[in-house]
Coordinates of C-alpha atoms (C1' of nucleotides) in Angstrom, one line a residue:
Chain O
M85 CA 15.8 -23.6 -3.0
A86 CA 17.2 -26.6 -4.8
A87 CA 15.2 -29.6 -6.0
P88 CA 14.6 -31.9 -3.0
S89 CA 15.5 -35.6 -3.1
L90 CA 12.6 -38.1 -3.4
R91 CA 10.6 -38.9 -0.3
R92 CA 7.5 -41.0 0.2
R93 CA 6.0 -39.1 3.1
S94 CA 6.3 -35.7 4.8
P95 CA 8.5 -35.9 7.8
V96 CA 6.2 -33.6 9.8
S97 CA 2.6 -34.7 10.2
L98 CA -0.2 -32.4 9.0
R99 CA -1.2 -32.0 12.6
D100 CA 2.1 -30.6 13.7
C101 CA 2.6 -28.5 10.6
N102 CA 2.1 -24.8 11.1
L103 CA 2.1 -24.3 7.3
S104 CA -0.9 -26.5 6.8
K105 CA -2.6 -24.9 9.8
S106 CA -2.3 -21.5 8.2
F107 CA -3.7 -22.9 5.0
E108 CA -6.7 -24.0 6.9
L109 CA -7.3 -20.4 8.0
I110 CA -6.5 -18.5 4.8
G111 CA -6.1 -21.1 2.1
D112 CA -9.1 -20.1 0.1
R113 CA -9.3 -17.8 -3.0
W114 CA -11.8 -15.4 -1.5
T115 CA -10.1 -15.2 1.8
L116 CA -6.8 -14.4 0.2
L117 CA -8.4 -11.7 -2.0
I118 CA -10.1 -10.1 1.0
L119 CA -6.8 -10.0 2.8
R120 CA -5.2 -8.4 -0.3
S121 CA -7.8 -5.7 -0.2
A122 CA -7.3 -5.3 3.5
F123 CA -3.6 -4.7 2.9
W124 CA -4.5 -1.9 0.6
G125 CA -6.4 -0.3 3.4
L126 CA -10.0 -1.4 2.7
R127 CA -12.0 -2.0 5.9
R128 CA -15.7 -1.9 5.1
F129 CA -18.1 -4.6 4.0
D130 CA -19.4 -3.0 0.9
D131 CA -16.0 -1.8 -0.1
F132 CA -14.6 -5.4 0.0
Q133 CA -17.6 -6.6 -1.9
A134 CA -17.2 -4.0 -4.7
D135 CA -13.4 -4.3 -4.9
I136 CA -13.2 -8.0 -5.5
D137 CA -16.8 -8.7 -6.6
V138 CA -17.3 -11.4 -4.0
P139 CA -20.9 -12.7 -3.3
R140 CA -22.2 -11.0 -0.2
S141 CA -22.9 -14.2 1.6
V142 CA -19.4 -15.5 1.0
L143 CA -17.9 -12.3 2.2
S144 CA -20.0 -12.4 5.3
N145 CA -18.8 -16.0 5.8
R146 CA -15.1 -15.4 5.2
L147 CA -15.0 -12.3 7.4
A148 CA -16.5 -14.4 10.2
G149 CA -13.7 -16.9 9.7
L150 CA -11.0 -14.3 9.7
I151 CA -12.3 -12.8 12.9
E152 CA -12.5 -16.2 14.6
S153 CA -8.9 -16.8 13.6
G154 CA -7.8 -13.5 15.0
I155 CA -6.6 -12.1 11.7
M156 CA -9.2 -9.4 11.5
E157 CA -11.5 -7.8 14.0
R158 CA -15.0 -6.3 13.8
R159 CA -15.2 -2.9 15.2
E160 CA -18.1 -0.4 15.4
Y161 CA -17.1 3.2 14.9
R162 CA -18.8 6.5 14.3
E163 CA -17.6 9.5 12.4
A164 CA -18.8 12.8 13.6
G165 CA -22.5 13.3 12.8
Q166 CA -22.8 9.9 11.1
R167 CA -24.5 6.8 12.3
A168 CA -22.5 3.9 13.6
R169 CA -20.6 1.9 11.0
V170 CA -18.7 -1.3 11.1
E171 CA -15.2 -1.8 10.0
Y172 CA -12.9 -4.8 9.7
P173 CA -9.3 -3.9 10.3
L174 CA -6.4 -6.3 10.3
T175 CA -5.2 -7.2 13.8
R176 CA -1.4 -7.4 14.4
M177 CA -1.6 -11.0 13.6
G178 CA -3.2 -10.1 10.3
Q179 CA -0.7 -7.4 9.5
A180 CA 2.1 -9.9 10.0
L181 CA 0.8 -11.7 6.9
G182 CA 2.3 -8.8 5.0
L183 CA 5.6 -10.5 4.6
P184 CA 4.3 -13.8 3.1
F185 CA 2.1 -11.7 0.8
M186 CA 5.0 -9.6 -0.3
A187 CA 6.9 -12.8 -1.1
M188 CA 4.0 -14.1 -3.1
T189 CA 3.7 -10.8 -4.9
A190 CA 7.4 -11.0 -5.9
W191 CA 6.9 -14.5 -7.1
G192 CA 3.9 -13.4 -9.2
D193 CA 5.8 -10.5 -10.6
K194 CA 8.6 -12.7 -11.7
W195 CA 6.6 -15.7 -13.1
L196 CA 3.2 -14.3 -14.1
G197 CA 3.7 -10.6 -14.6
G198 CA 6.3 -10.8 -17.4
G199 CA 8.6 -9.0 -15.0
T200 CA 6.4 -6.0 -14.5
S201 CA 5.7 -5.0 -10.9
P202 CA 2.7 -2.8 -10.3
L203 CA 3.9 -2.4 -6.7
T204 CA 7.3 -1.9 -5.2
L205 CA 8.4 -1.3 -1.6
R206 CA 10.9 1.4 -0.9
S207 CA 12.6 3.0 2.1
K208 CA 11.2 6.3 3.0
S209 CA 14.5 7.4 4.4
T210 CA 17.0 6.1 1.9
G211 CA 14.9 5.4 -1.1
Q212 CA 16.4 2.0 -1.5
K213 CA 14.2 -0.8 -2.8
F214 CA 13.2 -3.5 -0.3
S215 CA 12.8 -7.2 -1.3
V216 CA 11.9 -10.4 0.5
A217 CA 14.8 -12.7 1.0
L218 CA 16.1 -15.6 3.0
V219 CA 19.0 -14.2 5.0
D220 CA 21.2 -15.2 7.9
E221 CA 21.6 -13.3 11.1
G222 CA 24.0 -10.8 9.5
G223 CA 21.7 -10.1 6.6
R224 CA 23.7 -12.1 4.0
R225 CA 21.5 -13.8 1.4
A226 CA 21.2 -17.6 1.5
K227 CA 22.6 -19.5 -1.4
G228 CA 20.3 -22.3 -2.6
S229 CA 22.9 -25.0 -2.2
D230 CA 23.9 -23.9 1.3
I231 CA 20.4 -24.4 2.8
E232 CA 19.7 -27.3 5.1
M233 CA 16.3 -28.2 6.5
V234 CA 16.4 -29.2 10.1
I235 CA 13.5 -30.9 11.8
A236 CA 13.1 -30.6 15.5
P237 CA 13.4 -34.2 16.8
R238 CA 10.2 -34.2 18.8
F239 CA 8.2 -33.6 15.7
E240 CA 10.0 -35.9 13.4
R241 CA 8.2 -38.9 12.1
K242 CA 10.0 -42.1 11.5
R243 CA 11.2 -42.1 7.9
R244 CA 9.8 -44.9 5.8
R245 CA 12.4 -44.4 3.1
Chain W
M118 CA 4.1 -3.6 8.1
A119 CA 2.1 -0.8 9.8
A120 CA -1.7 -0.5 9.7
P121 CA -2.7 1.1 6.4
S122 CA -4.9 4.2 6.2
L123 CA -8.5 3.8 5.1
R124 CA -9.1 3.3 1.4
R125 CA -12.3 2.5 -0.5
R126 CA -10.8 0.7 -3.4
S127 CA -7.6 -1.2 -4.4
P128 CA -5.3 1.1 -6.4
V129 CA -4.3 -1.8 -8.6
S130 CA -7.0 -3.7 -10.4
L131 CA -7.4 -7.4 -10.0
R132 CA -6.5 -7.8 -13.6
D133 CA -3.1 -6.2 -13.1
C134 CA -2.4 -7.7 -9.8
N135 CA 0.2 -10.4 -9.8
L136 CA -0.8 -11.4 -6.3
S137 CA -4.3 -12.2 -7.3
K138 CA -3.1 -14.0 -10.4
S139 CA -1.0 -16.3 -8.2
F140 CA -4.0 -16.9 -5.9
E141 CA -5.9 -18.1 -9.0
L142 CA -3.2 -20.7 -9.6
I143 CA -2.5 -21.9 -6.0
G144 CA -5.1 -20.3 -3.8
D145 CA -6.9 -23.5 -2.9
R146 CA -6.4 -25.7 0.2
W147 CA -5.6 -28.9 -1.6
T148 CA -3.3 -27.2 -4.1
L149 CA -1.4 -25.6 -1.3
L150 CA -1.1 -28.9 0.6
I151 CA 0.1 -30.7 -2.5
L152 CA 2.8 -28.1 -2.9
R153 CA 3.8 -28.5 0.8
S154 CA 4.3 -32.2 0.2
A155 CA 6.2 -31.5 -3.0
F156 CA 8.6 -29.3 -1.1
W157 CA 9.3 -32.2 1.2
G158 CA 10.3 -34.2 -1.9
L159 CA 7.2 -36.2 -2.6
R160 CA 6.6 -36.7 -6.3
R161 CA 4.3 -39.6 -6.9
F162 CA 0.5 -39.7 -7.2
D163 CA -0.2 -42.3 -4.5
D164 CA 2.3 -40.7 -2.2
F165 CA 0.6 -37.3 -2.4
Q166 CA -2.7 -39.1 -1.9
A167 CA -1.6 -40.9 1.2
D168 CA 0.3 -38.0 2.7
I169 CA -2.5 -35.5 2.8
D170 CA -5.4 -37.8 2.4
V171 CA -6.8 -36.0 -0.6
P172 CA -9.6 -37.6 -2.7
R173 CA -8.0 -39.1 -5.8
S174 CA -10.2 -37.3 -8.3
V175 CA -9.3 -33.9 -6.6
L176 CA -5.6 -34.8 -6.7
S177 CA -5.8 -35.6 -10.3
N178 CA -7.6 -32.4 -11.0
R179 CA -5.2 -30.2 -9.0
L180 CA -2.1 -31.8 -10.5
A181 CA -3.5 -31.0 -13.9
G182 CA -3.9 -27.4 -12.9
L183 CA -0.4 -27.2 -11.5
I184 CA 1.0 -28.6 -14.7
E185 CA -0.9 -26.2 -16.8
S186 CA 0.4 -23.3 -14.7
G187 CA 4.0 -24.6 -15.1
I188 CA 4.5 -25.1 -11.4
M189 CA 4.9 -28.9 -11.7
E190 CA 5.6 -31.2 -14.6
R191 CA 4.5 -34.7 -15.4
R192 CA 7.4 -37.0 -16.2
E193 CA 7.6 -40.7 -17.0
Y194 CA 10.6 -42.4 -15.7
R195 CA 11.8 -45.9 -15.3
E196 CA 14.0 -47.4 -12.6
A197 CA 16.2 -50.3 -13.6
G198 CA 14.1 -53.4 -14.1
Q199 CA 10.9 -51.6 -13.2
R200 CA 8.0 -50.6 -15.4
A201 CA 7.5 -47.0 -16.4
R202 CA 6.3 -44.7 -13.6
V203 CA 5.0 -41.2 -13.5
E204 CA 6.4 -38.5 -11.3
Y205 CA 5.4 -34.9 -10.6
P206 CA 8.5 -32.8 -9.8
L207 CA 8.4 -29.1 -9.2
T208 CA 9.6 -27.0 -12.1
R209 CA 12.0 -24.0 -11.3
M210 CA 8.9 -21.9 -11.2
G211 CA 7.5 -24.2 -8.6
Q212 CA 10.7 -24.3 -6.6
A213 CA 10.6 -20.5 -6.5
L214 CA 7.5 -20.8 -4.3
G215 CA 9.8 -21.9 -1.6
L216 CA 10.4 -18.4 -0.3
P217 CA 6.7 -17.5 0.1
F218 CA 6.1 -20.9 1.7
M219 CA 8.9 -20.3 4.2
A220 CA 7.4 -16.9 5.0
M221 CA 4.0 -18.5 5.6
T222 CA 5.6 -21.2 7.7
A223 CA 7.3 -18.6 9.9
W224 CA 4.0 -16.8 10.3
G225 CA 2.4 -20.0 11.3
D226 CA 5.1 -20.8 13.7
K227 CA 4.7 -17.5 15.4
W228 CA 0.9 -17.1 15.5
L229 CA -0.4 -20.7 15.4
G230 CA 2.3 -22.9 16.7
G231 CA 2.8 -21.4 20.1
G232 CA 6.3 -20.5 19.1
T233 CA 7.3 -24.0 18.3
S234 CA 8.9 -24.5 14.9
P235 CA 9.1 -28.1 13.7
L236 CA 11.2 -26.9 10.8
T237 CA 14.2 -24.5 10.7
L238 CA 16.5 -23.6 7.9
R239 CA 20.2 -23.5 8.6
S240 CA 23.4 -22.8 6.7
K241 CA 25.3 -25.9 5.9
S242 CA 28.5 -24.0 5.9
T243 CA 28.2 -21.6 8.9
G244 CA 25.4 -23.3 10.9
Q245 CA 23.6 -20.0 11.2
K246 CA 19.8 -19.9 11.1
F247 CA 18.1 -18.4 8.0
S248 CA 14.9 -16.4 8.2
V249 CA 12.7 -14.7 5.7
A250 CA 12.9 -10.9 5.9
L251 CA 12.3 -7.7 4.1
V252 CA 15.7 -6.3 3.4
D253 CA 17.3 -3.4 1.4
E254 CA 20.0 -3.9 -1.1
G255 CA 22.6 -4.1 1.6
G256 CA 20.8 -6.7 3.6
R257 CA 19.6 -4.4 6.3
R258 CA 16.2 -5.3 7.7
A259 CA 13.3 -2.9 6.9
K260 CA 11.6 -1.1 9.8
G261 CA 7.8 -1.1 9.6
S262 CA 7.5 2.7 9.7
D263 CA 10.1 3.2 7.0
I264 CA 8.3 1.2 4.3
E265 CA 6.6 3.0 1.5
M266 CA 4.4 1.4 -1.2
V267 CA 5.1 2.7 -4.6
I268 CA 2.6 2.0 -7.4
A269 CA 3.9 2.1 -11.0
P270 CA 2.0 5.0 -12.7
R271 CA 0.8 3.0 -15.6
F272 CA -1.0 0.6 -13.3
E273 CA -2.4 3.1 -11.0
R274 CA -6.1 3.5 -10.9
K275 CA -7.6 6.9 -10.2
R276 CA -8.2 7.2 -6.5
R277 CA -11.8 7.7 -5.5
R278 CA -10.8 8.8 -2.1
Chain J
dT91 C1' -43.5 13.6 8.6
dC92 C1' -42.6 10.9 4.7
dT93 C1' -39.4 9.2 1.5
dC94 C1' -35.0 8.1 -0.2
dC95 C1' -30.3 6.4 0.4
dT96 C1' -26.6 3.8 2.3
dG97 C1' -24.2 0.4 4.9
dA98 C1' -24.4 -4.1 6.5
dG99 C1' -25.9 -7.8 6.2
dT100 C1' -29.5 -12.3 5.4
dC101 C1' -32.3 -15.5 2.4
dT102 C1' -33.4 -18.4 -1.4
dA103 C1' -33.2 -21.4 -5.2
dC104 C1' -30.3 -23.2 -8.5
dA105 C1' -25.5 -24.6 -10.0
dA106 C1' -21.1 -26.2 -9.5
dT107 C1' -17.8 -28.9 -6.5
dC108 C1' -16.5 -32.1 -3.4
dC109 C1' -16.1 -36.6 -1.5
dA110 C1' -15.8 -41.7 -0.4
dG111 C1' -15.3 -45.5 -2.3
dA112 C1' -15.5 -48.7 -6.1
dC113 C1' -13.7 -49.6 -10.4
dT114 C1' -10.2 -49.9 -14.5
dC115 C1' -6.0 -50.9 -16.7
dA116 C1' -1.2 -52.1 -17.7
dG117 C1' 3.1 -54.1 -16.4
dA118 C1' 5.9 -56.9 -13.2
dG119 C1' 6.7 -60.8 -9.9
dG120 C1' 5.8 -65.3 -8.2
Chain S
dC93 C1' -2.3 -67.5 -14.2
dC94 C1' -2.9 -64.8 -10.2
dT95 C1' -1.7 -61.0 -7.6
dC96 C1' 0.2 -56.6 -6.6
dT97 C1' 1.2 -51.9 -7.4
dG98 C1' 0.9 -47.3 -9.4
dA99 C1' -1.9 -44.3 -11.7
dG100 C1' -5.6 -43.0 -12.5
dT101 C1' -11.3 -42.7 -13.8
dC102 C1' -16.3 -43.1 -12.5
dT103 C1' -20.4 -42.5 -9.7
dG104 C1' -24.1 -40.5 -7.1
dG105 C1' -25.1 -38.2 -2.9
dA106 C1' -23.7 -34.4 0.2
dT107 C1' -21.7 -29.9 0.6
dT108 C1' -20.6 -25.2 -1.0
dG109 C1' -20.9 -21.7 -4.0
dT110 C1' -23.5 -18.2 -6.6
dA111 C1' -26.6 -14.2 -8.2
dG112 C1' -29.7 -11.5 -6.9
dA113 C1' -33.6 -10.1 -4.2
dC114 C1' -34.8 -8.9 0.3
dT115 C1' -34.4 -6.8 5.2
dC116 C1' -33.4 -3.5 8.5
dA117 C1' -31.7 0.7 10.8
dG118 C1' -30.2 5.4 10.9
dG119 C1' -29.5 9.7 8.8
dA120 C1' -30.6 13.4 5.0
dG121 C1' -33.5 16.0 2.3
dA122 C1' -38.2 17.8 0.9

DNA sequence: TCTCCTGAGTCTACAATCCAGACTCAGAGG
DNA sequence: CCTCTGAGTCTGGATTGTAGACTCAGGAGA
């Protein structure tokens, strides 16, 4: 992505912007960390609490928000001979956050991790590494200078400058 | 990304996790919104303030953090015949956040926007749409069931279960 | 039966942030 | 000299966050 030219105002209003809507749901440090744990397969209240050391009341609060957003769900389950437990699995909507999270991870690996990547994604069948990329319909990677942002006319705000 | 199997603890500690490090830098609603505006090309204090309606003291604070992280920089500049002004452009490190942001936008379009996308990315040369995807080295899209997470041994934490 | 343990929370009192809105300050322009 | 603009800082009340204790229910073990 190349450096954008100067603008005085976003061409899409916050109200119409799906990016800002998603920040409202998950744009909070604890929420993001809870989701990180969830991607590793954690599902239980106390496990989340211990894993990221979040205050219990905050965890309770954030889980409620994630459930309300439809990103996680609350489910009672019972293992044989055990009492009922509660688990918080990701919904399909939540699982779909995997891609943005992988992209963030790659960014972190490059700019914060000194190039080290604790985690990589690989193909089970071919063993090839996977990476997140901006590609066209044929799978060709986009070149920074060839990318054009197009705003759907019905969302576009009059440009002040 | 398929549903992960139950775990009790993240296999990579928060300390080693580049994802959680990046959340520390930008995992905050205002910071994320400031970056969104920056991707549209906004660069000036008052413009950010008006665009997302952030309290001035918070904006000041968040910009300082972004500069300290190396995501933005503070630069004085002077247009002909004007007094010196200050601008906050994205650094290359900041511009590299474009990909995660595009991935989040696509997620928001799908799950929050009722399928409407105010913004699309297109190739200037071929006119094809670009999208964010997990691809192998040849540009073939990954299938959810074919993805394997590999943890670099020196980062892996003993598994409790 | 009585007691202990665990999972899943809630409650409380104190601390840290946030926020709206007023204020400051310097350099043009009229 | 007065006003405007950009780029902030300051203030004090309102909101959130935090650590840690507490609750409550259902098994398990003695």
